[in-house]
Amino acid sequence: MYQEATICALSSPVGTGGVAVIRVSGPEAFSICEKLIKGTKLSALSSHKAILRKIRDPKNGELLDEALVLPMKGPGTFTGEDTVEIDCHGGMYLCRRILEALIASGCHMAAPGEFTRRAFMNGRMDLTEAEAVMDMIDAGTRYSLKAASSQMEGRLFKEANALRDGLIRMLADIEVNIDYPEYDDLPEITETEIQDKTKEILDKVEELLESADTGMLLRDGLKVSLIGLPNVGKSSLLNRLLKEERAIVTDIPGTTRDVISEKMDLGGIPLKLLDTAGIRETEDVVENIGVERSFKAIRESDLVLLLIEPVAQLSAFPGVEPLSSDEIRLIESEEDKPYLILVNKIDQLASPEEAVSHVKAVLSSREDLPKPLAVLPISAQTGEGIDTLEETIKEAFFNRDLLEKDAPMVTNLRQKEALIRAKEALLRVCAGAGLPEDLLTIDLTEAADAIGDLIGKSARDDVIENIFSRFCLGK
Ligand SMILES: Nc1nc2c(ncn2[C@@H]2O[C@H](COP(=O)(O)OP(=O)(O)OP(=O)(O)O)[C@@H](O)[C@H]2O)c(=O)[nH]1
Ligand SMILES: [Mg+2]
């Protein structure tokens, strides 16, 4: 078992509250806490049962608080170590005094994430489960929490671990054939079996990778910027989506000067909305900085909503273009960024469909322009078309099947990169069909290592162990 110094930390949020939780973990957890509750032998009490005790400063016996003390014997604890939780009153000064008393008695202040790191080191959880602990705490919407809690339950771990076991078994089979040809009672793995098995594992790795886009967006939120010329209704749309008057709306062009960023829960999915300054040439220094920031917001977002304000009854003005030259330039600046065109203020239009089809006609006549995901008519003022907008975003970025079923999901870049490494190695094995088996083992080992990295296990020792577990070499 991995053992270190005994650590302590405030596990509830910093600030004043009814109750605060101080956590102590490590080999000395019981004996250190006993110094603050003189006369109680924690190791003699039943584990996982709270007791009410007076907490005193061991230095001078000063009464600090009366608190619930919960001794938990390792390894059946979060960290795997002996742990004591002190549920004290939630005063900031009081908590500081208790922590100081613990430190004076031999504790170290825990580093960020240290309890979870210890849980991992002590084999209480794998790396993906450890990562999920933080994601669960940060989750702000239904599906974000669902993704984190299913990872915490070990869904991704179990799947990845099974794939890695498959690779290790195959490696062991190959090495047995190579190293001990004289043991002809051992099963031989054929080249076709290697290829079939590799393909099967590759399919599963690819399936996991397909979940990464949705999984990572659920964790980080989809960044959506609201872009357009001044006065088209960007801030009105922000307010409409948030269902609150967050941004200032006026009929004066150039109202929004800075980027306003707000989180939004879109039916269980996290979005990060960025309302920006309307884009135009201007002499105003402040507004110019705002415009620069709008372009930065475009570059940083996952999706751009380009709002346009159509001219009423366009057909009555044959010479008027539905998209201004500035708007065309904005579309050009999207490059390969996914974007939607929102024809706003349709409450003022006799025929919103006509406006939409005009915009579509312009876009299809311009081969050089990047195509939007859709052109949607909306009214930020009345709310018309907002449901369709929300559905369109969900459909385009989140895999509905993944959201609903409890499939394992990749939720961060580290996990994704490990799987990409595994995929590349497996593709090399497939491409190397016909090569001698010992050459294939290099890439199979790389794939097993990569999946091992995903869950925090190293491959080599296990391959050896697996070989030894099959037969005794001294025979
Ligand atoms: N009729 C109608 N008016 C709207 C609609 N959306 C916005 N407006 C009006 O258009 C004007 C500009 O709205 P804003 O939301 O401030 O526009 P903006 O794009 O944020 O403008 P800047 O911040 O200046 O770039 C305000 O008078 C709004 O009330 C709409 O759907 N219908
Ligand atoms: Mg605005």
PDB file of C-alpha atoms and ligand atoms in Angstrom, residues 230-236 247-250 252 254-258 260 275-278, ligand 2:
ATOM      1  CA  PRO A 230     -24.602  46.456 -34.396  1.00  0.00           C
ATOM      2  CA  ASN A 231     -28.270  46.409 -33.426  1.00  0.00           C
ATOM      3  CA  VAL A 232     -29.209  43.074 -35.002  1.00  0.00           C
ATOM      4  CA  GLY A 233     -30.385  41.765 -31.614  1.00  0.00           C
ATOM      5  CA  LYS A 234     -27.451  39.771 -30.232  1.00  0.00           C
ATOM      6  CA  SER A 235     -27.934  40.941 -26.653  1.00  0.00           C
ATOM      7  CA  SER A 236     -31.683  40.429 -26.967  1.00  0.00           C
ATOM      8  CA  ALA A 247     -27.195  42.309 -21.176  1.00  0.00           C
ATOM      9  CA  ILE A 248     -28.190  45.897 -21.875  1.00  0.00           C
ATOM     10  CA  VAL A 249     -30.459  46.185 -24.908  1.00  0.00           C
ATOM     11  CA  THR A 250     -31.084  49.534 -26.616  1.00  0.00           C
ATOM     12  CA  ILE A 252     -28.536  52.524 -30.182  1.00  0.00           C
ATOM     13  CA  GLY A 254     -22.886  49.888 -30.465  1.00  0.00           C
ATOM     14  CA  THR A 255     -24.567  49.225 -27.105  1.00  0.00           C
ATOM     15  CA  THR A 256     -22.467  46.189 -26.197  1.00  0.00           C
ATOM     16  CA  ARG A 257     -18.806  47.093 -25.829  1.00  0.00           C
ATOM     17  CA  ASP A 258     -17.276  44.061 -24.171  1.00  0.00           C
ATOM     18  CA  ILE A 260     -20.419  39.086 -21.980  1.00  0.00           C
ATOM     19  CA  ASP A 275     -22.504  38.082 -26.431  1.00  0.00           C
ATOM     20  CA  THR A 276     -20.212  40.369 -28.406  1.00  0.00           C
ATOM     21  CA  ALA A 277     -19.913  43.945 -29.599  1.00  0.00           C
ATOM     22  CA  GLY A 278     -21.558  44.550 -32.979  1.00  0.00           C
TER      23      GLY A 278
HETATM   24 MG    MG B   2     -25.538  44.081 -27.714  1.00  0.00          MG
END
